[in-house]
Amino acid sequence: MAKKKRKVSKKSSNKLIYIAVVLAFVATVLTSLVGGYYMGYNDAEYEVSKKERAKEKKRLEILQKLEKVSSAKEEKKLNKRLKDILKKDKKEIVKKKSVQVTASHEIDVATLPKAPKRAVTRVRGKPKLAIIIDDVSVASQVNAIKSLNLPLTMSFLPPSKYRPNSPQLASKESFYMVHLPMEAMSFTKEEPFTLRVNDSQQMIKDRIKKIKKLFPKVKYINNHTGSKFTSDELAVNKLVYVLKKQGISFIDSRTIASTKVPNVMKNYGMRYIARDVFLDHKMDKAYVKKQIKKAIEVAKIHGTAIAIGHPHVNTIMALNESKKLFKDVDLVLVNKLY
């Protein structure tokens, strides 16, 4: 009987081993199948993802190309519009027999005066650059400047026989400057309101009062020509005395290296503000672009910079074509510089 029981037990044990082996085999097969499925799924997913990334990359490349083409077309259209606006201005000037001079008229000395010496300055955020456009006096110039959609500071000439509406044009702007004519060493085509070295204190006082009446919002004045006037300390002193009383700041266009404006400002305990770069002393568009880059570099070194240009076709077009360069600076109106 005991022997029979042992045989049954042995059979049961063999049966269990067999079942265990079969189950293990089935489990291995199932694991392989499931693993293979997921591996295949992951591979397929990777392939799809790879294709999607390639498609996305291609789409972005197409968009970038279209953007470049669109940008170039827009730039071309704007340049044409600016040319048309300023061509109208030129015809108007010829019709009225007025004299149109190049930007170099501001400096009637042999060499272009250098910018004032300043310390290297590190600033938080972007450096600031102000661009002043001098000689603004007719509507076409204002329209061309505003078409650029850039914060450019317009400096208006006082009214003259051929450009009588500069005060009215300025009155429509929230901020502007006055480009006040001053006596030059040899420039003879003087504008009305020109200040001369021998003008009395009272004469200068009356002239500035008249300017303020014509341009009631004026807070900044810079010199138009003025190589002789600004190199005479007594003359500058008389002017700065009046401007201080009227709450007007003076920006030195630096039309001569021997300018006495820094000395006078120091004596009055006032900040000396001056032009760093002339953009269009030469009228070539490539030169203007080069000067724009220079102005940006000066701003990076010193934290701030002032550039001066004029409303001529090549200057306006160079500014339009240099818009991408301004991403490195904070382009501001001159009253936001300090």
mmCIF file of C-alpha atoms in Angstrom:
data_model
loop_
_atom_site.group_PDB
_atom_site.id
_atom_site.type_symbol
_atom_site.label_atom_id
_atom_site.label_comp_id
_atom_site.label_asym_id
_atom_site.label_seq_id
_atom_site.Cartn_x
_atom_site.Cartn_y
_atom_site.Cartn_z
ATOM 1 C CA MET A 1 0.000 0.000 0.000
ATOM 2 C CA ALA A 2 2.809 2.439 0.914
ATOM 3 C CA LYS A 3 4.556 1.520 -2.276
ATOM 4 C CA LYS A 4 1.457 2.357 -4.307
ATOM 5 C CA LYS A 5 1.152 5.779 -2.583
ATOM 6 C CA ARG A 6 4.779 6.589 -3.454
ATOM 7 C CA LYS A 7 4.091 5.815 -7.128
ATOM 8 C CA VAL A 8 1.025 8.145 -7.168
ATOM 9 C CA SER A 9 3.055 10.927 -5.454
ATOM 10 C CA LYS A 10 5.862 10.542 -7.993
ATOM 11 C CA LYS A 11 3.378 10.740 -10.887
ATOM 12 C CA SER A 12 1.815 13.892 -9.416
ATOM 13 C CA SER A 13 5.230 15.457 -9.001
ATOM 14 C CA ASN A 14 6.174 14.691 -12.616
ATOM 15 C CA LYS A 15 2.870 16.110 -13.772
ATOM 16 C CA LEU A 16 3.477 19.362 -11.854
ATOM 17 C CA ILE A 17 6.971 19.679 -13.295
ATOM 18 C CA TYR A 18 5.565 19.185 -16.764
ATOM 19 C CA ILE A 19 2.863 21.833 -16.215
ATOM 20 C CA ALA A 20 5.488 24.238 -14.824
ATOM 21 C CA VAL A 21 7.719 23.701 -17.874
ATOM 22 C CA VAL A 22 4.772 24.276 -20.238
ATOM 23 C CA LEU A 23 3.737 27.436 -18.373
ATOM 24 C CA ALA A 24 7.289 28.729 -18.412
ATOM 25 C CA PHE A 25 7.465 28.130 -22.154
ATOM 26 C CA VAL A 26 4.118 29.894 -22.737
ATOM 27 C CA ALA A 27 5.270 32.832 -20.575
ATOM 28 C CA THR A 28 8.512 33.109 -22.557
ATOM 29 C CA VAL A 29 6.605 33.085 -25.843
ATOM 30 C CA LEU A 30 4.125 35.700 -24.590
ATOM 31 C CA THR A 31 6.937 37.916 -23.247
ATOM 32 C CA SER A 32 8.702 37.725 -26.588
ATOM 33 C CA LEU A 33 5.520 38.567 -28.444
ATOM 34 C CA VAL A 34 4.650 41.486 -26.151
ATOM 35 C CA GLY A 35 8.251 42.772 -26.089
ATOM 36 C CA GLY A 36 8.459 42.509 -29.833
ATOM 37 C CA TYR A 37 5.197 44.403 -30.165
ATOM 38 C CA TYR A 38 6.354 47.262 -27.964
ATOM 39 C CA MET A 39 9.778 47.369 -29.515
ATOM 40 C CA GLY A 40 8.176 47.489 -32.927
ATOM 41 C CA TYR A 41 5.767 50.166 -31.663
ATOM 42 C CA ASN A 42 8.613 52.236 -30.245
ATOM 43 C CA ASP A 43 10.573 51.891 -33.477
ATOM 44 C CA ALA A 44 7.513 52.905 -35.472
ATOM 45 C CA GLU A 45 6.876 55.805 -33.095
ATOM 46 C CA TYR A 46 10.521 56.915 -33.459
ATOM 47 C CA GLU A 47 10.229 56.772 -37.256
ATOM 48 C CA VAL A 48 7.012 58.838 -37.182
ATOM 49 C CA SER A 49 8.613 61.328 -34.773
ATOM 50 C CA LYS A 50 11.675 61.579 -37.007
ATOM 51 C CA LYS A 51 9.489 62.245 -40.049
ATOM 52 C CA GLU A 52 7.477 64.851 -38.141
ATOM 53 C CA ARG A 53 10.651 66.632 -37.032
ATOM 54 C CA ALA A 54 11.933 66.635 -40.610
ATOM 55 C CA LYS A 55 8.594 68.039 -41.821
ATOM 56 C CA GLU A 56 8.630 70.728 -39.120
ATOM 57 C CA LYS A 57 12.216 71.679 -39.990
ATOM 58 C CA LYS A 58 11.300 71.970 -43.660
ATOM 59 C CA ARG A 59 8.208 74.031 -42.816
ATOM 60 C CA LEU A 60 10.291 76.438 -40.706
ATOM 61 C CA GLU A 61 12.868 76.766 -43.491
ATOM 62 C CA ILE A 62 10.100 77.633 -45.976
ATOM 63 C CA LEU A 63 8.618 80.176 -43.544
ATOM 64 C CA GLN A 64 12.029 81.780 -43.009
ATOM 65 C CA LYS A 65 12.565 82.033 -46.772
ATOM 66 C CA LEU A 66 9.111 83.565 -47.234
ATOM 67 C CA GLU A 67 9.785 85.965 -44.375
ATOM 68 C CA LYS A 68 13.058 87.068 -46.013
ATOM 69 C CA VAL A 69 11.345 87.545 -49.377
ATOM 70 C CA SER A 70 8.458 89.420 -47.731
ATOM 71 C CA SER A 71 10.877 91.570 -45.712
ATOM 72 C CA ALA A 72 12.921 92.388 -48.824
ATOM 73 C CA LYS A 73 9.739 93.294 -50.731
ATOM 74 C CA GLU A 74 8.519 95.499 -47.881
ATOM 75 C CA GLU A 75 11.933 97.184 -47.661
ATOM 76 C CA LYS A 76 11.906 97.794 -51.411
ATOM 77 C CA LYS A 77 8.385 99.223 -51.273
ATOM 78 C CA LEU A 78 9.252 101.494 -48.360
ATOM 79 C CA ASN A 79 12.451 102.682 -50.041
ATOM 80 C CA LYS A 80 10.459 103.564 -53.145
ATOM 81 C CA ARG A 81 7.879 105.419 -51.066
ATOM 82 C CA LEU A 82 10.614 107.321 -49.226
ATOM 83 C CA LYS A 83 12.289 108.249 -52.517
ATOM 84 C CA ASP A 84 8.969 109.532 -53.887
ATOM 85 C CA ILE A 85 8.316 111.610 -50.763
ATOM 86 C CA LEU A 86 11.783 113.179 -50.803
ATOM 87 C CA LYS A 87 11.741 113.686 -54.594
ATOM 88 C CA LYS A 88 8.652 115.830 -54.084
ATOM 89 C CA ASP A 89 10.611 117.794 -51.464
ATOM 90 C CA LYS A 90 13.481 118.369 -53.940
ATOM 91 C CA LYS A 91 11.074 119.610 -56.651
ATOM 92 C CA GLU A 92 9.490 121.944 -54.118
ATOM 93 C CA ILE A 93 12.901 123.366 -53.166
ATOM 94 C CA VAL A 94 13.907 123.901 -56.812
ATOM 95 C CA LYS A 95 10.530 125.482 -57.592
ATOM 96 C CA LYS A 96 10.934 127.935 -54.715
ATOM 97 C CA LYS A 97 14.577 128.600 -55.690
ATOM 98 C CA SER A 98 15.769 127.578 -52.268
ATOM 99 C CA VAL A 99 19.229 126.138 -51.794
ATOM 100 C CA GLN A 100 19.580 122.463 -50.934
ATOM 101 C CA VAL A 101 22.955 121.734 -49.404
ATOM 102 C CA THR A 102 24.579 118.468 -48.441
ATOM 103 C CA ALA A 103 25.036 117.374 -44.840
ATOM 104 C CA SER A 104 28.668 118.459 -44.906
ATOM 105 C CA HIS A 105 27.580 122.127 -44.702
ATOM 106 C CA GLU A 106 27.378 121.731 -40.919
ATOM 107 C CA ILE A 107 31.161 121.542 -40.722
ATOM 108 C CA ASP A 108 33.079 124.116 -42.734
ATOM 109 C CA VAL A 109 36.491 123.225 -41.318
ATOM 110 C CA ALA A 110 39.118 120.911 -42.838
ATOM 111 C CA THR A 111 38.634 117.882 -40.584
ATOM 112 C CA LEU A 112 35.582 116.297 -38.995
ATOM 113 C CA PRO A 113 35.747 117.037 -35.243
ATOM 114 C CA LYS A 114 36.051 113.955 -33.049
ATOM 115 C CA ALA A 115 33.507 112.970 -30.434
ATOM 116 C CA PRO A 116 34.130 114.078 -26.835
ATOM 117 C CA LYS A 117 36.251 111.787 -24.681
ATOM 118 C CA ARG A 118 34.163 109.689 -22.320
ATOM 119 C CA ALA A 119 34.733 106.873 -19.872
ATOM 120 C CA VAL A 120 33.922 103.267 -20.735
ATOM 121 C CA THR A 121 30.622 102.482 -19.009
ATOM 122 C CA ARG A 122 28.884 99.219 -18.231
ATOM 123 C CA VAL A 123 25.105 99.436 -18.149
ATOM 124 C CA ARG A 124 22.361 97.055 -17.138
ATOM 125 C CA GLY A 125 20.269 96.141 -20.119
ATOM 126 C CA LYS A 126 20.814 97.602 -23.555
ATOM 127 C CA PRO A 127 22.870 100.751 -24.209
ATOM 128 C CA LYS A 128 20.889 103.776 -25.413
ATOM 129 C CA LEU A 129 21.259 105.460 -28.787
ATOM 130 C CA ALA A 130 19.557 108.710 -29.827
ATOM 131 C CA ILE A 131 19.522 109.744 -33.487
ATOM 132 C CA ILE A 132 18.816 113.407 -34.206
ATOM 133 C CA ILE A 133 17.656 114.360 -37.686
ATOM 134 C CA ASP A 134 18.670 117.999 -38.283
ATOM 135 C CA ASP A 135 17.365 120.515 -40.845
ATOM 136 C CA VAL A 136 13.743 119.320 -40.681
ATOM 137 C CA SER A 137 11.597 122.071 -42.183
ATOM 138 C CA VAL A 138 8.991 120.740 -44.669
ATOM 139 C CA ALA A 139 6.133 118.222 -44.516
ATOM 140 C CA SER A 140 7.728 115.738 -46.944
ATOM 141 C CA GLN A 141 10.742 115.373 -44.632
ATOM 142 C CA VAL A 142 8.519 114.800 -41.601
ATOM 143 C CA ASN A 143 6.504 112.191 -43.528
ATOM 144 C CA ALA A 144 9.646 110.368 -44.682
ATOM 145 C CA ILE A 145 11.089 110.271 -41.155
ATOM 146 C CA LYS A 146 7.819 109.061 -39.626
ATOM 147 C CA SER A 147 7.430 106.401 -42.346
ATOM 148 C CA LEU A 148 10.475 104.652 -40.848
ATOM 149 C CA ASN A 149 8.505 103.972 -37.662
ATOM 150 C CA LEU A 150 11.621 104.539 -35.548
ATOM 151 C CA PRO A 151 11.996 106.819 -32.490
ATOM 152 C CA LEU A 152 14.055 109.502 -34.245
ATOM 153 C CA THR A 153 14.421 113.011 -32.791
ATOM 154 C CA MET A 154 13.471 115.689 -35.304
ATOM 155 C CA SER A 155 15.336 118.985 -34.952
ATOM 156 C CA PHE A 156 13.433 121.752 -36.771
ATOM 157 C CA LEU A 157 15.021 124.779 -38.408
ATOM 158 C CA PRO A 158 13.356 128.105 -37.555
ATOM 159 C CA PRO A 159 11.012 129.335 -40.308
ATOM 160 C CA SER A 160 12.377 131.000 -43.435
ATOM 161 C CA LYS A 161 10.979 132.516 -46.616
ATOM 162 C CA TYR A 162 11.045 129.198 -48.453
ATOM 163 C CA ARG A 163 10.189 127.013 -45.454
ATOM 164 C CA PRO A 164 7.658 129.015 -43.458
ATOM 165 C CA ASN A 165 5.784 126.124 -41.848
ATOM 166 C CA SER A 166 8.401 124.482 -39.621
ATOM 167 C CA PRO A 167 6.760 125.687 -36.343
ATOM 168 C CA GLN A 168 3.353 124.324 -37.444
ATOM 169 C CA LEU A 169 4.916 120.975 -38.381
ATOM 170 C CA ALA A 170 6.725 120.785 -35.038
ATOM 171 C CA SER A 171 3.526 121.584 -33.119
ATOM 172 C CA LYS A 172 2.038 118.271 -34.300
ATOM 173 C CA GLU A 173 4.870 116.299 -32.685
ATOM 174 C CA SER A 174 4.869 115.263 -29.022
ATOM 175 C CA PHE A 175 8.624 115.887 -28.837
ATOM 176 C CA TYR A 176 11.039 117.810 -31.025
ATOM 177 C CA MET A 177 14.188 119.945 -30.935
ATOM 178 C CA VAL A 178 15.124 123.250 -32.561
ATOM 179 C CA HIS A 179 18.157 123.360 -34.847
ATOM 180 C CA LEU A 180 19.317 126.905 -34.137
ATOM 181 C CA PRO A 181 21.600 128.526 -36.762
ATOM 182 C CA MET A 182 24.863 129.967 -35.426
ATOM 183 C CA GLU A 183 27.707 131.820 -37.075
ATOM 184 C CA ALA A 184 30.204 129.645 -38.979
ATOM 185 C CA MET A 185 33.825 130.248 -39.936
ATOM 186 C CA SER A 186 33.155 130.464 -43.650
ATOM 187 C CA PHE A 187 29.672 129.109 -44.489
ATOM 188 C CA THR A 188 27.812 131.968 -46.188
ATOM 189 C CA LYS A 189 24.318 130.577 -46.864
ATOM 190 C CA GLU A 190 23.035 131.619 -43.464
ATOM 191 C CA GLU A 191 19.534 130.860 -42.239
ATOM 192 C CA PRO A 192 17.288 133.427 -40.529
ATOM 193 C CA PHE A 193 17.657 133.602 -36.710
ATOM 194 C CA THR A 194 21.428 133.017 -36.948
ATOM 195 C CA LEU A 195 23.227 133.892 -33.706
ATOM 196 C CA ARG A 196 26.527 135.731 -34.180
ATOM 197 C CA VAL A 197 29.573 136.059 -31.976
ATOM 198 C CA ASN A 198 29.090 139.821 -31.549
ATOM 199 C CA ASP A 199 25.402 139.614 -30.600
ATOM 200 C CA SER A 200 24.650 141.263 -27.261
ATOM 201 C CA GLN A 201 23.209 139.427 -24.290
ATOM 202 C CA GLN A 202 19.878 141.194 -24.908
ATOM 203 C CA MET A 203 19.875 140.224 -28.594
ATOM 204 C CA ILE A 204 20.416 136.554 -27.729
ATOM 205 C CA LYS A 205 17.746 136.739 -25.019
ATOM 206 C CA ASP A 206 15.213 138.210 -27.485
ATOM 207 C CA ARG A 207 16.115 135.623 -30.132
ATOM 208 C CA ILE A 208 15.592 132.683 -27.748
ATOM 209 C CA LYS A 209 12.291 134.182 -26.511
ATOM 210 C CA LYS A 210 11.109 134.366 -30.117
ATOM 211 C CA ILE A 211 12.200 130.780 -30.737
ATOM 212 C CA LYS A 212 10.261 129.671 -27.655
ATOM 213 C CA LYS A 213 7.186 131.539 -28.872
ATOM 214 C CA LEU A 214 7.399 129.784 -32.248
ATOM 215 C CA PHE A 215 8.236 126.395 -30.691
ATOM 216 C CA PRO A 216 6.536 126.456 -27.246
ATOM 217 C CA LYS A 217 7.353 122.815 -26.395
ATOM 218 C CA VAL A 218 11.088 123.110 -27.083
ATOM 219 C CA LYS A 219 13.295 121.646 -24.349
ATOM 220 C CA TYR A 220 16.445 120.962 -26.398
ATOM 221 C CA ILE A 221 18.370 123.062 -28.920
ATOM 222 C CA ASN A 222 21.408 122.084 -30.997
ATOM 223 C CA ASN A 223 23.530 124.250 -33.265
ATOM 224 C CA HIS A 224 23.132 124.467 -37.024
ATOM 225 C CA THR A 225 26.665 125.147 -38.374
ATOM 226 C CA GLY A 226 28.132 127.396 -35.631
ATOM 227 C CA SER A 227 31.830 126.610 -35.899
ATOM 228 C CA LYS A 228 32.699 130.248 -35.148
ATOM 229 C CA PHE A 229 30.046 130.821 -32.483
ATOM 230 C CA THR A 230 30.706 127.650 -30.435
ATOM 231 C CA SER A 231 34.478 128.230 -30.476
ATOM 232 C CA ASP A 232 33.970 131.627 -28.796
ATOM 233 C CA GLU A 233 33.612 131.138 -25.024
ATOM 234 C CA LEU A 234 31.973 134.503 -24.342
ATOM 235 C CA ALA A 235 29.336 133.936 -27.044
ATOM 236 C CA VAL A 236 28.579 130.428 -25.743
ATOM 237 C CA ASN A 237 28.380 131.750 -22.195
ATOM 238 C CA LYS A 238 25.755 134.346 -23.203
ATOM 239 C CA LEU A 239 23.679 131.677 -24.939
ATOM 240 C CA VAL A 240 23.854 129.067 -22.169
ATOM 241 C CA TYR A 241 22.930 131.707 -19.572
ATOM 242 C CA VAL A 242 19.691 132.471 -21.494
ATOM 243 C CA LEU A 243 18.891 128.810 -22.235
ATOM 244 C CA LYS A 244 19.260 127.896 -18.557
ATOM 245 C CA LYS A 245 16.814 130.663 -17.601
ATOM 246 C CA GLN A 246 14.347 129.320 -20.181
ATOM 247 C CA GLY A 247 14.722 125.678 -19.073
ATOM 248 C CA ILE A 248 16.249 124.591 -22.379
ATOM 249 C CA SER A 249 19.151 122.129 -22.667
ATOM 250 C CA PHE A 250 21.872 122.636 -25.258
ATOM 251 C CA ILE A 251 23.293 119.748 -27.307
ATOM 252 C CA ASP A 252 26.621 120.535 -28.951
ATOM 253 C CA SER A 253 26.658 119.343 -32.572
ATOM 254 C CA ARG A 254 30.467 119.631 -32.364
ATOM 255 C CA THR A 255 30.967 121.345 -35.691
ATOM 256 C CA ILE A 256 34.461 122.383 -34.602
ATOM 257 C CA ALA A 257 37.092 120.651 -32.456
ATOM 258 C CA SER A 258 37.830 123.852 -30.515
ATOM 259 C CA THR A 259 34.269 124.104 -29.163
ATOM 260 C CA LYS A 260 34.053 125.948 -25.846
ATOM 261 C CA VAL A 261 30.704 124.456 -24.865
ATOM 262 C CA PRO A 262 32.281 121.860 -22.475
ATOM 263 C CA ASN A 263 34.066 124.649 -20.518
ATOM 264 C CA VAL A 264 30.916 126.757 -20.194
ATOM 265 C CA MET A 265 28.784 123.793 -19.134
ATOM 266 C CA LYS A 266 31.335 122.882 -16.494
ATOM 267 C CA ASN A 267 31.305 126.459 -15.158
ATOM 268 C CA TYR A 268 27.511 126.305 -14.840
ATOM 269 C CA GLY A 269 27.619 122.867 -13.212
ATOM 270 C CA MET A 270 25.604 121.421 -16.094
ATOM 271 C CA ARG A 271 25.974 118.156 -18.005
ATOM 272 C CA TYR A 272 27.799 118.448 -21.323
ATOM 273 C CA ILE A 273 25.753 116.682 -24.003
ATOM 274 C CA ALA A 274 27.242 116.339 -27.479
ATOM 275 C CA ARG A 275 27.123 114.552 -30.786
ATOM 276 C CA ASP A 276 29.230 111.389 -30.981
ATOM 277 C CA VAL A 277 28.810 110.472 -34.655
ATOM 278 C CA PHE A 278 27.785 112.290 -37.830
ATOM 279 C CA LEU A 279 25.918 109.816 -40.001
ATOM 280 C CA ASP A 280 25.990 111.585 -43.340
ATOM 281 C CA HIS A 281 28.976 113.885 -43.585
ATOM 282 C CA LYS A 282 29.383 112.008 -46.879
ATOM 283 C CA MET A 283 26.183 111.400 -48.821
ATOM 284 C CA ASP A 284 26.959 107.830 -49.917
ATOM 285 C CA LYS A 285 24.454 105.288 -48.528
ATOM 286 C CA ALA A 286 27.175 102.727 -47.741
ATOM 287 C CA TYR A 287 29.019 105.399 -45.733
ATOM 288 C CA VAL A 288 25.848 106.223 -43.758
ATOM 289 C CA LYS A 289 25.339 102.538 -42.926
ATOM 290 C CA LYS A 290 28.937 102.328 -41.744
ATOM 291 C CA GLN A 291 28.371 105.368 -39.508
ATOM 292 C CA ILE A 292 25.194 103.821 -38.069
ATOM 293 C CA LYS A 293 27.249 100.776 -37.037
ATOM 294 C CA LYS A 294 29.845 103.102 -35.532
ATOM 295 C CA ALA A 295 27.177 104.907 -33.484
ATOM 296 C CA ILE A 296 25.926 101.566 -32.145
ATOM 297 C CA GLU A 297 29.470 100.582 -31.143
ATOM 298 C CA VAL A 298 29.968 103.918 -29.335
ATOM 299 C CA ALA A 299 26.726 103.320 -27.416
ATOM 300 C CA LYS A 300 27.949 99.858 -26.401
ATOM 301 C CA ILE A 301 31.245 101.259 -25.104
ATOM 302 C CA HIS A 302 29.883 104.289 -23.244
ATOM 303 C CA GLY A 303 26.328 103.199 -22.405
ATOM 304 C CA THR A 304 24.857 106.059 -24.470
ATOM 305 C CA ALA A 305 25.505 107.755 -27.807
ATOM 306 C CA ILE A 306 24.129 110.568 -29.950
ATOM 307 C CA ALA A 307 24.235 110.425 -33.743
ATOM 308 C CA ILE A 308 23.221 113.247 -36.072
ATOM 309 C CA GLY A 309 21.873 112.856 -39.590
ATOM 310 C CA HIS A 310 19.833 114.853 -42.103
ATOM 311 C CA PRO A 311 16.606 114.172 -44.033
ATOM 312 C CA HIS A 312 18.321 113.243 -47.300
ATOM 313 C CA VAL A 313 17.316 110.259 -49.441
ATOM 314 C CA ASN A 314 20.404 108.131 -48.741
ATOM 315 C CA THR A 315 20.279 108.813 -44.994
ATOM 316 C CA ILE A 316 16.593 107.883 -44.747
ATOM 317 C CA MET A 317 17.112 104.750 -46.851
ATOM 318 C CA ALA A 318 20.215 103.712 -44.878
ATOM 319 C CA LEU A 319 18.248 104.009 -41.614
ATOM 320 C CA ASN A 320 15.456 101.903 -43.099
ATOM 321 C CA GLU A 321 17.891 99.217 -44.236
ATOM 322 C CA SER A 322 19.687 99.169 -40.866
ATOM 323 C CA LYS A 323 16.661 98.423 -38.674
ATOM 324 C CA LYS A 324 17.933 94.972 -37.696
ATOM 325 C CA LEU A 325 21.119 96.521 -36.295
ATOM 326 C CA PHE A 326 19.118 98.513 -33.744
ATOM 327 C CA LYS A 327 18.175 95.314 -31.885
ATOM 328 C CA ASP A 328 21.503 95.627 -30.031
ATOM 329 C CA VAL A 329 20.595 99.037 -28.583
ATOM 330 C CA ASP A 330 17.651 100.859 -27.085
ATOM 331 C CA LEU A 331 16.870 103.466 -29.764
ATOM 332 C CA VAL A 332 15.341 106.429 -27.909
ATOM 333 C CA LEU A 333 14.370 110.059 -28.291
ATOM 334 C CA VAL A 334 17.086 112.325 -26.948
ATOM 335 C CA ASN A 335 15.077 113.288 -23.838
ATOM 336 C CA LYS A 336 15.142 109.612 -22.754
ATOM 337 C CA LEU A 337 18.921 109.305 -23.035
ATOM 338 C CA TYR A 338 19.793 110.290 -19.439
#
